[in-house]
Amino acid sequence: MQKIDFGKNWTYKRADVEDTYKEVTLPHDAMLCEKRSIDNPGIHNLGYFEGHDYEYKKTFNLPEDYADKDIIFEFEGAYHSPEIYINGKLAARWDYGYTERSFAPDNLKFGEGKENANEIKVIVRNADQPNSRWYSGSGIYRPVWMYVADKDHIELSSIRVRTIDVKASVKTYTRGNALIGISAETTTHGPFEFAILSKDGDVINSGVEQSDEEAIVQLEDVLLWSAKSPALYTLKVKYKEDIEEVTFGIRTLTWDREHGMRVNGKRILLRGACIHSDNQLLGAVTDPDAEERRVKLLKKWGYNAIRSAHNPCSKYLLDACDKYGMYMMDEYVDMWYIHKNKYDYATLMEKNYREDLKSMVDKDYNHPSVIMYSTGNEVAETGQERGIKLTEDMTLLLHNLDWTRPVSCGVNIFFNFLFSMGMGIYSDEKAEKDAKNGAKKKKAVGSEFYNQMAGLFGDTFMKMGATIYPCDVKTRDAYANMDIAGYNYGILRYKKDLKKYPERLILGSETFCKDAYKFYEFAKRHPGVVGDFVWAGQDYIGEAGIGSWEYEDYAPADCDQAGWLTAGSGRLDITGKEIGEAYYTRVAFDREKGPIIAVKPVYQKGKHSPSAWKLSDAIRSWSYRGCEGYEASVEVYARAEDVELFVNGVSVGRKKGKDCIFRFKTPYKNGQIVAISYDKNGHEIGRDELSTAKDDRQLTIKPEKDSVQIGHLSYVRLSLTDSNGVWKPMEKDRIKVSVSGGELVALGNGCPYNPDGYLKDETFTYYGEMLAIVRAGDADKVTITATGSDGKEYTCEIPVTA
């Protein structure tokens, strides 16, 4: 079967207006190009972008010798409710915006010339606002493929590989003997051949499966897959003339109260991050380079797991998780049968969930990184009789589709109780009223109500609220109907519930950054807690401003509200830049001992809005010339008994910390700041230092990789520094970027308040930095030119490889 990229040579326009079709390459996010306004009904949830319906078109010819073959199209994702027409005839349609579908049209034309040209037209809906609580994007935002197959072929996505048993080396758990099962569906149910290839292409086993049953294969001394050691193999299946390949990993997965969750017989502890589906400055567009970068960044900062919040993730993201070693909890939906927004999926969810979940499992099955399914997020229906039954039905369906992985659901424990009391509840009536009011001031409900309480009263209030008895009553029956109980913001219940429910396994499905150390130390001693997923691993578009601490110089109090673009929540900002919280996470999860210094921006006073999702806005800099004498708030992250801080060689104190954080206040002085950590015997175990940048200023342009392949993305950071490359976060400029030998795909900064968006060729620096995303052309190099407000040009060249 031949797989052909079908993403080139498309055009699109808004469906509701007579407009010129614009050329576009898929995947494509149409919403990112739209206007932002306070009057848009999606308001802050969508970053104030307009939502519209769109029409995509493409004409194409098929060779005459394709006439005796099967032509199959696959759409990996379109938001939302796509209708696909081939030569004027409806070929496929489905409702959910995050699942894939494939179909084989019966009215294609073959041959050259205009008379034999085919037209594919796709109508994608998103004018029905409001329909999402976060930035969804619009259009055909994931890849489209065309498959050309002989009439006798292997059915698309039918090859499955599972690990039946592993006898792992107890010394390393990275090698062992394995028993695997291989199955495939073919058009005429005939025998198929198979071969298993190593990373180097060597055949390590082969055979023929004579029936429609699963082939059982014994493998000796093979590499096992885990997040620590992500070894992959290739399975090649041949049926008649059709040859298909899938990548897979060999690993077992078990879960029980005595041992917790185990991979290949060894306990794992999920150090997880929640992420939304957007790819930051790219909007909703799914790109393999962007997905790989996100996985590698999160792994670098201490995470070994991702929660796909709150929709099924892309294939490219799963590929990256497999390749780099990242566990995945793939999640289905954000709502069940009660609307959170008037036009969201609640009306269709119960009708479609069987088909949707099958699509998700088909996508996930061969990926060793997928270790859990989640059926939903903060669905208060789990406290109702109807919802409890739905919890059971979806869990059983997933067991039937794939019994090798456990099922969970993220339940906001305190919210379930509030819902039952009529406080801040979602309802279809409220969703209808909010839609009529549009962007007028409305009463917050559901998760938004909960988020506002978090900002006003802090995380402790919410976590304490989850401990009261009615919260247990409103969650226990639903938890009994899933394999692993998902606790959103329920860490203070762990100890009590493990004792009360001796069979229950607990997952912190959504948590606060400041609880990372508490979770990790508790979970190490209690196998009943399998992991934790912080909100959020990286900032995201939409829910604009909900997690931000922003100051007057970047978000004036009288600013245009529609300028808010991202949530401001994340250990990494929207550009992938780490803040102090990322360094804290590495220490809290014992990825390093520290000490690591981070300093709150010395010159900033006050904050724009409170947020429980922000632990700190401290950053790794001691460059605040002109702020001599200002009070500096210094945080030191360390696994140590105590820490001593020095400024220019003079001690400003020696302190004990709490949960790996040591806090100091000291007058700022240019020069050097040093932190020394000590063990309980007073012996030095580590030190860290930061120095003030020099007076001079330049623009430093630094690609994240030394080269880029043709057609691939290069992420390039632009920083205002001194001549030694020392970052100067107080410096500001508006910088214009041009590219030769490639295309400037996006340009942006880490500020949650960003009226520019990401599609202009100039924007402002945020704490002295910004990010350009460039796609390489077929020249031998990409040249990036950046021009500041003073007219001075800076250039950077990136070699391009084939």
Coordinates of C-alpha atoms in Angstrom, one line a residue, residues 83-403:
E83 CA -18.2 17.0 5.6
I84 CA -16.1 15.6 2.7
Y85 CA -17.4 15.6 -0.8
I86 CA -15.7 13.8 -3.7
N87 CA -16.9 15.1 -7.1
G88 CA -20.0 16.6 -5.5
K89 CA -21.0 13.4 -3.6
L90 CA -20.8 13.2 0.2
A91 CA -18.1 10.7 0.9
A92 CA -17.7 11.0 4.7
R93 CA -18.8 13.0 7.7
W94 CA -18.4 12.8 11.5
D95 CA -19.0 15.0 14.5
Y96 CA -16.0 15.0 16.8
G97 CA -13.2 17.5 16.0
Y98 CA -10.4 15.3 17.5
T99 CA -10.8 11.9 16.0
E100 CA -9.7 10.5 12.6
R101 CA -11.6 8.8 9.9
S102 CA -10.7 7.0 6.7
F103 CA -13.0 6.3 3.7
A104 CA -12.8 4.9 0.1
P105 CA -14.8 6.9 -2.4
D106 CA -16.7 5.0 -5.2
N107 CA -16.9 7.8 -7.7
L108 CA -13.3 8.8 -8.5
K109 CA -12.2 9.5 -12.1
F110 CA -8.9 8.3 -13.6
G111 CA -6.7 9.6 -16.3
E112 CA -5.1 12.9 -17.4
G113 CA -6.8 16.2 -18.5
K114 CA -9.4 18.5 -17.0
E115 CA -12.3 16.2 -17.9
N116 CA -10.8 13.5 -15.6
A117 CA -9.9 15.9 -12.7
N118 CA -11.3 15.0 -9.3
E119 CA -12.5 17.6 -6.8
I120 CA -12.4 17.1 -3.1
K121 CA -14.3 19.6 -1.0
V122 CA -14.3 19.7 2.8
I123 CA -16.7 21.8 4.8
V124 CA -15.5 22.3 8.4
R125 CA -17.6 23.9 11.1
N126 CA -16.7 26.3 13.8
A127 CA -19.1 29.2 13.5
D128 CA -21.3 27.6 16.2
Q129 CA -19.7 29.5 19.1
P130 CA -19.1 29.0 21.9
N131 CA -18.1 25.4 21.7
S132 CA -14.8 25.0 23.5
R133 CA -13.2 26.0 26.8
W134 CA -9.8 26.3 25.2
Y135 CA -8.3 27.3 21.8
S136 CA -9.5 24.7 19.4
G137 CA -8.3 26.2 16.1
S138 CA -10.3 25.7 13.0
G139 CA -10.0 23.8 9.7
I140 CA -8.0 20.7 8.7
Y141 CA -5.4 21.0 11.4
R142 CA -3.9 17.5 11.2
P143 CA -2.5 15.6 8.2
V144 CA -4.4 14.1 5.3
W145 CA -3.2 11.0 3.4
M146 CA -4.1 9.1 0.3
Y147 CA -3.5 5.4 0.2
V148 CA -3.2 3.4 -3.0
A149 CA -3.7 -0.3 -2.6
D150 CA -4.2 -3.4 -4.6
K151 CA -7.7 -4.9 -4.3
D152 CA -6.2 -7.6 -2.1
H153 CA -4.5 -5.8 0.7
I154 CA -4.0 -5.4 4.4
E155 CA -6.8 -3.3 5.9
L156 CA -5.8 0.2 6.9
S157 CA -4.8 0.4 10.6
S158 CA -5.5 -3.3 11.2
I159 CA -2.1 -4.5 12.2
R160 CA -1.8 -5.0 15.9
V161 CA 1.2 -5.9 18.1
R162 CA 0.9 -6.7 21.8
T163 CA 3.3 -7.9 24.4
I164 CA 2.0 -11.0 26.1
D165 CA 4.8 -11.7 28.5
V166 CA 8.3 -10.5 29.3
K167 CA 11.0 -12.1 31.4
A168 CA 13.1 -9.1 32.1
S169 CA 16.6 -8.9 33.6
V170 CA 15.9 -7.8 37.2
K171 CA 19.2 -5.9 37.1
T172 CA 18.3 -3.3 34.4
Y173 CA 14.8 -4.2 33.2
T174 CA 16.0 -3.1 29.7
R175 CA 16.5 -6.6 28.2
G176 CA 14.7 -9.9 28.3
N177 CA 12.9 -12.6 26.6
A178 CA 9.4 -11.8 25.3
L179 CA 6.3 -13.4 24.0
I180 CA 4.3 -11.1 21.6
G181 CA 1.1 -11.4 19.6
I182 CA 0.7 -10.2 16.0
S183 CA -2.5 -9.9 14.1
A184 CA -3.7 -8.2 10.9
E185 CA -6.9 -8.0 8.9
T186 CA -6.8 -8.6 5.1
T187 CA -9.4 -8.0 2.5
T188 CA -9.8 -11.8 1.8
H189 CA -8.8 -13.2 5.1
G190 CA -5.8 -15.0 3.8
P191 CA -2.5 -15.9 5.4
F192 CA 0.1 -13.2 5.9
E193 CA 3.9 -13.2 6.3
F194 CA 5.6 -11.2 9.0
A195 CA 9.2 -10.2 10.0
I196 CA 10.4 -8.4 13.0
L197 CA 13.3 -6.0 12.4
S198 CA 15.8 -4.5 14.8
K199 CA 16.7 -0.8 14.8
D200 CA 19.6 -1.7 12.4
G201 CA 17.2 -3.5 10.0
D202 CA 18.2 -7.1 11.0
V203 CA 15.5 -9.7 11.0
I204 CA 15.2 -11.2 14.5
N205 CA 12.2 -13.3 13.8
S206 CA 9.8 -14.1 11.0
G207 CA 6.9 -16.5 10.1
V208 CA 3.6 -17.0 8.5
E209 CA 0.2 -16.7 10.1
Q210 CA -2.2 -19.1 8.3
S211 CA -5.5 -18.1 9.9
D212 CA -7.3 -15.0 11.1
E213 CA -6.0 -15.6 14.6
E214 CA -3.1 -13.9 16.4
A215 CA 0.4 -15.2 15.6
I216 CA 2.3 -15.9 18.9
V217 CA 6.0 -15.2 18.5
Q218 CA 8.9 -15.9 21.0
L219 CA 11.7 -13.4 21.0
E220 CA 15.0 -14.0 22.8
D221 CA 17.2 -11.3 24.4
V222 CA 15.4 -8.3 23.0
L223 CA 15.5 -4.6 24.1
L224 CA 12.5 -3.6 26.2
W225 CA 10.6 -0.3 25.9
S226 CA 10.2 2.1 28.8
A227 CA 10.4 5.8 29.2
K228 CA 14.0 5.3 30.5
S229 CA 15.0 3.1 27.6
P230 CA 12.7 3.6 24.6
A231 CA 13.8 0.7 22.4
L232 CA 11.7 0.3 19.2
Y233 CA 11.3 -2.4 16.6
T234 CA 9.7 -2.6 13.2
L235 CA 7.1 -5.2 12.2
K236 CA 6.8 -5.8 8.5
V237 CA 3.7 -7.6 7.3
K238 CA 3.2 -9.0 3.8
Y239 CA -0.1 -10.1 2.3
K240 CA 0.2 -11.0 -1.4
E241 CA 1.9 -7.9 -3.0
D242 CA 1.0 -5.6 -0.1
I243 CA 3.7 -4.8 2.5
E244 CA 3.0 -2.7 5.5
E245 CA 5.3 -1.7 8.4
V246 CA 4.5 -0.6 11.9
T247 CA 6.8 0.6 14.7
F248 CA 6.3 -1.0 18.1
G249 CA 7.9 -1.4 21.5
I250 CA 8.1 -4.5 23.7
R251 CA 6.8 -3.9 27.1
T252 CA 4.3 -5.2 29.6
L253 CA 2.0 -3.1 31.8
T254 CA 0.4 -4.1 35.0
W255 CA -1.3 -2.2 37.8
D256 CA -2.4 -3.2 41.3
R257 CA -2.5 -1.8 44.9
E258 CA 0.5 -3.9 46.1
H259 CA 2.9 -2.9 43.3
G260 CA 1.4 0.2 41.8
M261 CA 1.9 0.6 38.0
R262 CA 4.7 -1.5 36.6
V263 CA 6.4 -1.6 33.2
N264 CA 8.2 -4.8 32.4
G265 CA 7.9 -5.8 36.1
K266 CA 9.4 -2.6 37.5
R267 CA 7.4 0.0 39.2
I268 CA 7.0 3.4 37.5
L269 CA 5.9 6.6 39.0
L270 CA 4.2 9.0 36.5
R271 CA 5.7 12.5 36.7
G272 CA 3.2 14.0 34.4
A273 CA 2.3 17.2 32.6
C274 CA -1.1 18.2 31.2
I275 CA -0.9 19.8 27.8
H276 CA -3.6 21.2 25.4
S277 CA -3.6 20.3 21.8
D278 CA -2.2 23.5 20.3
N279 CA 1.4 23.6 19.2
Q280 CA 2.1 27.0 20.7
L281 CA 3.0 29.7 18.1
L282 CA 1.8 27.3 15.3
G283 CA -1.8 27.3 16.7
A284 CA -3.6 24.0 16.3
V285 CA -1.4 22.8 13.5
T286 CA 0.0 19.4 14.0
D287 CA 3.7 19.1 12.9
P288 CA 6.1 16.3 13.7
D289 CA 9.0 18.7 14.5
A290 CA 6.7 20.7 16.9
E291 CA 5.5 17.5 18.7
E292 CA 9.0 16.1 19.0
R293 CA 10.3 19.4 20.5
R294 CA 7.5 19.5 23.1
V295 CA 8.2 16.0 24.2
K296 CA 11.9 16.6 24.5
L297 CA 11.4 19.8 26.4
L298 CA 9.1 18.3 28.9
K299 CA 11.4 15.3 29.4
K300 CA 14.3 17.7 29.9
W301 CA 12.5 19.4 32.8
G302 CA 11.7 16.2 34.7
Y303 CA 8.5 14.8 33.3
N304 CA 8.1 11.3 32.0
A305 CA 4.4 11.4 31.2
I306 CA 1.8 13.5 29.3
R307 CA -1.9 13.8 29.7
S308 CA -3.6 14.8 26.5
A309 CA -6.0 17.3 27.9
H310 CA -8.8 17.1 27.0
N311 CA -9.0 15.3 23.7
P312 CA -7.3 12.5 21.8
C313 CA -3.7 13.5 20.8
S314 CA -2.1 13.4 17.4
K315 CA -0.2 10.5 15.8
Y316 CA 2.8 12.7 15.5
L317 CA 2.8 13.2 19.3
L318 CA 2.5 9.5 19.9
D319 CA 5.4 8.9 17.6
A320 CA 7.5 11.4 19.5
C321 CA 6.5 9.8 22.9
D322 CA 7.6 6.4 21.6
K323 CA 10.9 7.6 20.2
Y324 CA 12.0 9.7 23.2
G325 CA 10.4 7.8 26.0
M326 CA 7.3 9.6 27.4
Y327 CA 4.3 7.8 28.8
M328 CA 0.9 9.0 27.5
M329 CA -2.6 9.1 29.0
D330 CA -4.8 9.8 26.1
E331 CA -8.0 11.5 27.0
Y332 CA -11.4 11.5 25.2
V333 CA -13.5 14.5 26.0
D334 CA -14.0 17.5 28.2
M335 CA -17.8 17.1 28.6
W336 CA -20.3 14.3 28.7
Y337 CA -24.0 15.0 28.4
I338 CA -24.2 18.3 30.2
H339 CA -23.1 21.3 28.1
K340 CA -20.2 23.4 29.3
N341 CA -20.7 25.6 26.3
K342 CA -24.0 25.8 24.3
Y343 CA -22.6 24.3 21.1
D344 CA -20.0 21.9 22.5
Y345 CA -20.0 18.1 22.0
A346 CA -22.4 17.3 24.9
T347 CA -25.4 16.9 22.5
L348 CA -23.6 14.2 20.5
M349 CA -21.3 12.6 23.0
E350 CA -23.6 9.7 24.2
K351 CA -24.6 8.9 20.6
N352 CA -21.0 8.9 19.3
Y353 CA -18.7 7.7 22.1
R354 CA -18.5 4.1 21.0
E355 CA -17.3 5.1 17.5
D356 CA -15.0 7.8 18.9
L357 CA -13.4 5.6 21.5
K358 CA -12.8 2.9 18.9
S359 CA -11.0 5.5 16.7
M360 CA -8.9 6.5 19.6
V361 CA -7.9 3.0 20.5
D362 CA -7.1 2.1 16.8
K363 CA -4.8 5.1 16.8
D364 CA -3.1 4.3 20.1
Y365 CA -2.9 0.5 20.2
N366 CA 0.6 -0.1 18.8
H367 CA 2.2 2.8 20.6
P368 CA 4.1 1.5 23.7
S369 CA 4.0 5.0 25.1
V370 CA 0.2 4.9 25.7
I371 CA -0.2 3.5 29.2
M372 CA -3.7 4.7 30.1
Y373 CA -7.0 6.0 28.7
S374 CA -9.1 8.7 30.2
T375 CA -12.8 9.0 29.4
G376 CA -13.2 12.7 30.4
N377 CA -12.3 15.7 32.4
E378 CA -14.1 17.4 35.3
V379 CA -17.4 15.9 34.3
A380 CA -19.7 16.4 37.3
E381 CA -22.0 13.8 35.8
T382 CA -19.8 11.3 37.6
G383 CA -21.8 12.2 40.8
Q384 CA -25.2 11.3 39.1
E385 CA -26.7 7.9 38.6
R386 CA -26.8 8.3 34.9
G387 CA -23.1 9.5 34.8
I388 CA -22.0 6.7 37.1
K389 CA -23.5 4.2 34.6
L390 CA -21.9 6.0 31.7
T391 CA -18.5 5.7 33.5
E392 CA -19.0 2.0 33.7
D393 CA -20.1 1.7 30.1
M394 CA -17.1 3.5 28.7
T395 CA -14.7 1.6 30.9
L396 CA -16.1 -1.7 29.8
L397 CA -16.1 -0.6 26.2
L398 CA -12.4 0.4 26.4
H399 CA -11.6 -3.0 28.1
N400 CA -13.3 -4.7 25.2
L401 CA -11.4 -2.7 22.6
D402 CA -8.1 -2.9 24.5
W403 CA -7.8 -4.8 27.8

